[in-house]
Coordinates of C-alpha atoms in Angstrom, one line a residue:
X289 CA 0.0 0.0 0.0
X290 CA 2.8 2.4 0.8
X291 CA 4.5 1.6 -2.5
X292 CA 1.3 2.4 -4.3
X293 CA 0.9 5.7 -2.4
X294 CA 4.5 6.8 -3.2
X295 CA 3.9 6.0 -6.9
X296 CA 0.8 8.1 -6.9
X297 CA 2.6 11.0 -5.2
X298 CA 5.4 10.7 -7.7
X299 CA 3.0 10.6 -10.6
X300 CA 1.1 13.6 -9.3
X301 CA 4.3 15.6 -8.9
X302 CA 5.3 14.7 -12.5
X303 CA 2.0 15.7 -13.8
X304 CA 2.1 19.1 -12.0
X305 CA 5.7 19.6 -13.2
X306 CA 4.7 18.8 -16.8
X307 CA 1.7 21.2 -16.6
X308 CA 3.9 24.0 -15.2
X309 CA 6.4 23.3 -18.0
X310 CA 3.7 23.4 -20.6
X311 CA 2.3 26.6 -19.1
X312 CA 5.7 28.2 -19.1
X313 CA 6.3 27.2 -22.8
X314 CA 2.9 28.5 -23.8
X315 CA 3.5 31.8 -22.0
X316 CA 6.9 32.0 -23.7
X317 CA 5.2 31.3 -27.1
X318 CA 2.6 33.9 -26.5
X319 CA 5.1 36.5 -25.4
X320 CA 7.4 35.9 -28.4
X321 CA 4.5 35.8 -30.8
X322 CA 3.3 39.1 -29.4
X323 CA 6.8 40.6 -30.1
X324 CA 6.6 39.6 -33.7
X325 CA 3.0 41.0 -34.0
X326 CA 4.1 44.3 -32.4
X327 CA 7.0 44.5 -34.9
X328 CA 4.6 44.0 -37.8
X329 CA 2.2 46.6 -36.5
X330 CA 4.8 49.3 -35.8
X331 CA 7.2 48.8 -38.7
X332 CA 5.6 46.6 -41.4
X333 CA 1.9 47.4 -41.3
X334 CA 0.2 47.7 -44.8
X335 CA -0.3 51.4 -44.2
X336 CA 3.3 51.9 -43.3
X337 CA 4.6 50.1 -46.3
X338 CA 2.1 51.9 -48.6
X339 CA 3.4 55.2 -47.2
X340 CA 6.9 54.3 -48.2
X341 CA 5.8 53.0 -51.6
X342 CA 4.0 56.3 -52.3
X343 CA 7.1 58.3 -51.2
X344 CA 9.4 56.3 -53.4
X345 CA 7.1 56.7 -56.4
X346 CA 7.0 60.4 -55.7
X347 CA 10.8 60.6 -55.5
X348 CA 11.0 59.1 -59.0
X349 CA 9.1 62.1 -60.3
X350 CA 11.0 64.7 -58.4
X351 CA 13.4 67.3 -59.9
X352 CA 16.9 67.0 -58.5
X353 CA 19.6 69.7 -58.1
X354 CA 23.2 69.8 -57.0
X355 CA 23.5 72.3 -54.2
X356 CA 26.9 74.0 -53.7
X357 CA 28.2 75.5 -50.5
X358 CA 29.3 78.2 -50.2
X359 CA 27.2 80.0 -52.7
X360 CA 29.5 83.1 -53.0
X361 CA 33.2 83.7 -52.6
X362 CA 35.4 86.8 -52.3
X363 CA 37.8 87.1 -55.3
X364 CA 39.9 89.8 -57.0
X365 CA 39.2 91.5 -60.3
X366 CA 41.8 92.6 -62.8
X367 CA 42.3 95.8 -60.8
X368 CA 43.2 93.8 -57.8
X369 CA 39.9 94.8 -56.1
X370 CA 38.0 92.4 -53.9
X371 CA 34.4 91.6 -54.8
X372 CA 31.8 88.9 -53.9
X373 CA 31.3 86.5 -56.8
X374 CA 28.7 83.9 -57.4
X375 CA 30.2 80.4 -56.8
X376 CA 29.6 79.5 -60.5
X377 CA 32.1 82.2 -61.5
X378 CA 35.0 80.4 -59.7
X379 CA 34.0 76.8 -60.3
X380 CA 35.7 74.7 -62.9
X381 CA 32.5 74.1 -65.0
X382 CA 34.0 71.0 -66.7
X383 CA 34.6 69.3 -63.3
X384 CA 31.3 70.5 -62.0
X385 CA 29.6 68.9 -65.0
X386 CA 31.3 65.6 -64.2
X387 CA 30.0 65.9 -60.6
X388 CA 26.5 66.3 -61.9
X389 CA 26.9 63.1 -63.9
X390 CA 28.2 61.4 -60.8
X391 CA 25.2 62.7 -58.8
X392 CA 22.7 61.4 -61.5
X393 CA 24.3 58.0 -61.3
X394 CA 24.1 58.0 -57.5
X395 CA 20.4 59.0 -57.7
X396 CA 19.7 56.1 -60.1
X397 CA 21.4 53.7 -57.8
X398 CA 19.6 55.1 -54.8
X399 CA 16.1 54.8 -56.4
X400 CA 16.9 51.2 -57.4
X401 CA 18.0 50.4 -53.9
X402 CA 14.9 51.9 -52.4
X403 CA 12.7 49.8 -54.7
X404 CA 14.6 46.6 -53.8
X405 CA 14.5 47.4 -50.0
X406 CA 10.8 48.0 -50.1
X407 CA 10.3 44.6 -51.9
X408 CA 12.4 42.9 -49.2
X409 CA 10.3 44.5 -46.5
X410 CA 7.0 43.5 -48.2
X411 CA 8.3 39.9 -48.5
X412 CA 9.4 40.0 -44.9
X413 CA 6.0 41.1 -43.8
X414 CA 4.4 38.1 -45.5
X415 CA 6.9 35.7 -44.0
X416 CA 6.4 37.0 -40.4
X417 CA 2.6 36.8 -40.8
X418 CA 2.9 33.3 -42.0
X419 CA 5.1 32.4 -39.0
X420 CA 2.5 33.8 -36.5
X421 CA -0.6 32.4 -38.3
X422 CA 0.4 28.9 -39.5
X423 CA 3.3 27.7 -37.2
X424 CA 2.3 25.8 -34.1
X425 CA 3.8 26.5 -30.8
X426 CA 6.5 23.8 -31.0
X427 CA 7.6 24.9 -34.5
X428 CA 7.5 28.6 -33.5
X429 CA 9.7 28.2 -30.4
X430 CA 12.1 25.8 -32.1
X431 CA 12.7 28.4 -34.9
X432 CA 12.9 31.4 -32.6
X433 CA 16.6 32.0 -33.3
X434 CA 15.8 32.2 -37.1
X435 CA 12.9 34.5 -36.4
X436 CA 15.1 36.9 -34.4
X437 CA 17.7 37.0 -37.1
X438 CA 14.9 37.8 -39.6
X439 CA 13.6 40.6 -37.4
X440 CA 17.1 42.1 -37.1
X441 CA 17.7 41.9 -40.9
X442 CA 14.3 43.6 -41.6
X443 CA 15.1 46.3 -39.0
X444 CA 18.4 47.0 -41.0
X445 CA 16.4 47.2 -44.2
X446 CA 14.0 49.7 -42.7
X447 CA 16.8 51.8 -41.3
X448 CA 18.6 51.8 -44.7
X449 CA 15.4 52.7 -46.5
X450 CA 14.7 55.6 -44.2
X451 CA 18.2 56.9 -44.8
X452 CA 18.0 56.6 -48.6
X453 CA 14.6 58.5 -48.7
X454 CA 16.6 61.7 -48.2
X455 CA 19.2 62.5 -50.9
X456 CA 22.6 62.9 -49.4
X457 CA 26.0 64.5 -50.1
X458 CA 28.6 63.8 -52.7
X459 CA 32.3 63.1 -52.1
X460 CA 34.3 65.7 -53.9
X461 CA 37.2 63.8 -55.4
X462 CA 38.5 66.6 -57.8
X463 CA 39.3 70.2 -57.1
X464 CA 36.3 72.1 -58.4
X465 CA 37.6 75.7 -58.3
X466 CA 39.4 77.2 -61.2
X467 CA 42.8 78.6 -60.0
X468 CA 42.9 81.1 -62.9
X469 CA 39.9 82.9 -61.5
X470 CA 41.1 83.2 -57.9
X471 CA 44.1 85.4 -58.6
X472 CA 46.0 84.2 -55.6
X473 CA 43.0 84.0 -53.2
X474 CA 42.6 80.8 -51.3
X475 CA 39.8 78.7 -52.8
X476 CA 36.7 77.7 -50.9
X477 CA 36.1 74.2 -49.4
X478 CA 33.3 73.1 -51.7
X479 CA 30.5 71.0 -50.2
X480 CA 28.1 69.3 -52.6
X481 CA 24.7 67.9 -51.7
X482 CA 21.7 66.6 -53.7
X483 CA 18.4 68.3 -53.1
X484 CA 15.0 67.6 -54.6
X485 CA 11.8 69.4 -55.4
X486 CA 8.4 67.8 -55.6
X487 CA 7.0 67.2 -59.1
X488 CA 4.8 69.8 -60.7
X489 CA 1.4 68.2 -61.3
X490 CA -1.6 69.5 -63.1
X491 CA -4.8 69.9 -61.0
X492 CA -7.1 67.9 -63.2
X493 CA -10.2 69.1 -61.4
X494 CA -9.5 72.8 -62.0
X495 CA -7.9 72.5 -65.4
X496 CA -10.4 72.8 -68.3
X497 CA -11.0 74.1 -71.8
X498 CA -13.7 76.1 -73.5
X499 CA -14.0 76.9 -77.3
X500 CA -11.2 79.3 -77.5
X501 CA -9.3 79.0 -74.3
X502 CA -7.9 76.6 -71.7
X503 CA -7.3 77.2 -68.0
X504 CA -4.3 75.3 -66.6
X505 CA -3.8 74.9 -62.8
X506 CA -1.0 72.9 -61.2
X507 CA 0.5 72.0 -57.8
X508 CA 4.3 72.3 -57.1
X509 CA 4.4 71.2 -53.5
X510 CA 5.8 74.6 -52.5
X511 CA 3.0 77.1 -53.3
X512 CA 4.3 79.5 -50.6
X513 CA 7.6 80.2 -52.3
X514 CA 7.3 81.9 -55.8
X515 CA 8.8 79.8 -58.6
X516 CA 9.0 79.9 -62.3
X517 CA 7.6 77.1 -64.6
X518 CA 7.7 76.3 -68.2
X519 CA 4.3 75.6 -69.8
X520 CA 4.5 73.8 -73.2
X521 CA 1.6 73.6 -75.6
X522 CA 1.6 70.8 -78.2
X523 CA -1.3 69.8 -80.5
X524 CA -2.1 66.2 -79.7
X525 CA -1.9 65.0 -83.3
X526 CA 1.6 66.5 -83.8
X527 CA 4.1 63.7 -84.5
X528 CA 7.1 65.3 -82.7
X529 CA 7.3 67.5 -79.7
X530 CA 9.6 70.0 -81.4
X531 CA 7.0 70.9 -84.0
X532 CA 4.2 73.3 -83.5
X533 CA 4.9 73.7 -79.8
X534 CA 5.0 76.9 -77.7
X535 CA 6.8 77.4 -74.4
X536 CA 5.9 80.1 -71.9
X537 CA 7.7 81.0 -68.7
X538 CA 5.1 81.3 -66.0
X539 CA 5.5 82.7 -62.5
X540 CA 2.3 81.6 -60.9
X541 CA 0.4 78.3 -60.4
X542 CA -2.3 79.0 -63.0
X543 CA -2.8 80.6 -66.3
X544 CA -5.2 81.0 -69.3
X545 CA -4.1 80.0 -72.8
X546 CA -6.1 82.2 -75.1
X547 CA -7.0 82.2 -78.8
X548 CA -7.2 78.4 -79.2
X549 CA -9.1 76.7 -82.1
X550 CA -12.5 75.1 -81.3
X551 CA -12.8 71.4 -81.5
X552 CA -9.0 70.8 -81.3
X553 CA -7.3 68.5 -78.8
X554 CA -4.3 70.1 -77.2
X555 CA -1.6 68.6 -75.0
X556 CA 0.0 70.7 -72.3
X557 CA 3.2 69.9 -70.3
X558 CA 4.4 71.6 -67.2
X559 CA 8.0 71.6 -65.9
X560 CA 10.6 73.6 -64.0
X561 CA 13.1 75.5 -66.2
X562 CA 16.7 74.3 -66.7
X563 CA 19.3 75.7 -64.3
X564 CA 23.1 75.2 -64.0
X565 CA 22.5 73.2 -60.9
X566 CA 19.9 70.8 -62.4
X567 CA 20.9 67.2 -62.2
X568 CA 17.8 65.6 -63.8
X569 CA 14.1 65.9 -64.1
X570 CA 13.0 62.4 -65.1
X571 CA 9.3 63.0 -65.2
X572 CA 7.1 65.9 -66.4
X573 CA 3.3 65.9 -66.1
X574 CA 1.1 66.2 -69.2
X575 CA -2.6 66.9 -69.5
X576 CA -4.8 66.7 -72.7
X577 CA -7.7 69.0 -73.1
X578 CA -10.1 69.3 -76.1
X579 CA -11.7 72.7 -76.8
X580 CA -15.5 72.8 -77.5
X581 CA -16.6 72.5 -81.1
X582 CA -18.0 75.7 -82.6
X583 CA -20.8 75.7 -85.2
X584 CA -19.1 78.6 -87.0
X585 CA -16.1 77.3 -88.9
X586 CA -13.0 79.3 -89.2
X587 CA -13.5 81.4 -86.1
X588 CA -10.5 81.9 -83.9
X589 CA -6.9 82.8 -84.3
X590 CA -3.9 80.6 -84.9
X591 CA -1.6 82.4 -82.5
X592 CA -2.1 81.5 -78.9
X593 CA -1.6 84.0 -76.1
X594 CA -1.2 83.6 -72.4
X595 CA -2.8 85.3 -69.4
X596 CA -1.4 84.3 -65.9
X597 CA -2.1 85.2 -62.3
X598 CA -4.9 84.7 -59.9
X599 CA -8.0 83.9 -61.8

């Protein structure tokens, strides 16, 4: 009888121990699974990834510039008098042109890396969700080291993506200042950085055409600071953009194109003008508008005019 009682007590203790062990493992599983779910919610949520996707797509349409610091430098003229010159007057324009090509290549690589990093994060999100939704407790705990390595790698990808979403500086390998223009003055320490401006996009709700005119409205992402834009008009049936086009320089975010022909489809393009600091402008928005048909043929002028400002 005593032996039987001891066996029962031992069996009971083993059962309790196993239950405690199972509870501890289940608690550990729930805790670790919760960590993965929190990582998904804070870093890899669909909304978060969509935000980065939209940001990268917007960057692909931006206009990029090579910023130079300092912007001015004191130099001597032929009479040995000091004056403050624009930095372009003392730069070696040949070397500066090469740096713009380097910057363009860097941007292309940067945009490619951003796309690849986002794809890795999207794939990682699917993998982590599969681990939390389909793996049982035993499999999840046995693969925890692998999961933590995956979390660490995805965190690296996210940090890299965030750093690349802001254009950086350029390493200046060559001396960019022309010695001939300095006349004995010490040259400036040139710092080059890449900046970007949001794309100029037509407002398709506000832009419209009547029989003899079209109103164009656009967004630039920086409406508070005055800028200049180039508005190009091209008949939609023209075979080449260098034929029958007109380009106006506009200093506001809207304008009227007057004296159009009725019943004609016109294509308009908006862009920022070229500057010496422009690296590239890979995308320019285009809108197509058709003027209303007019019952009276031959009415209207062939030369378009422009009216700009607040309308």
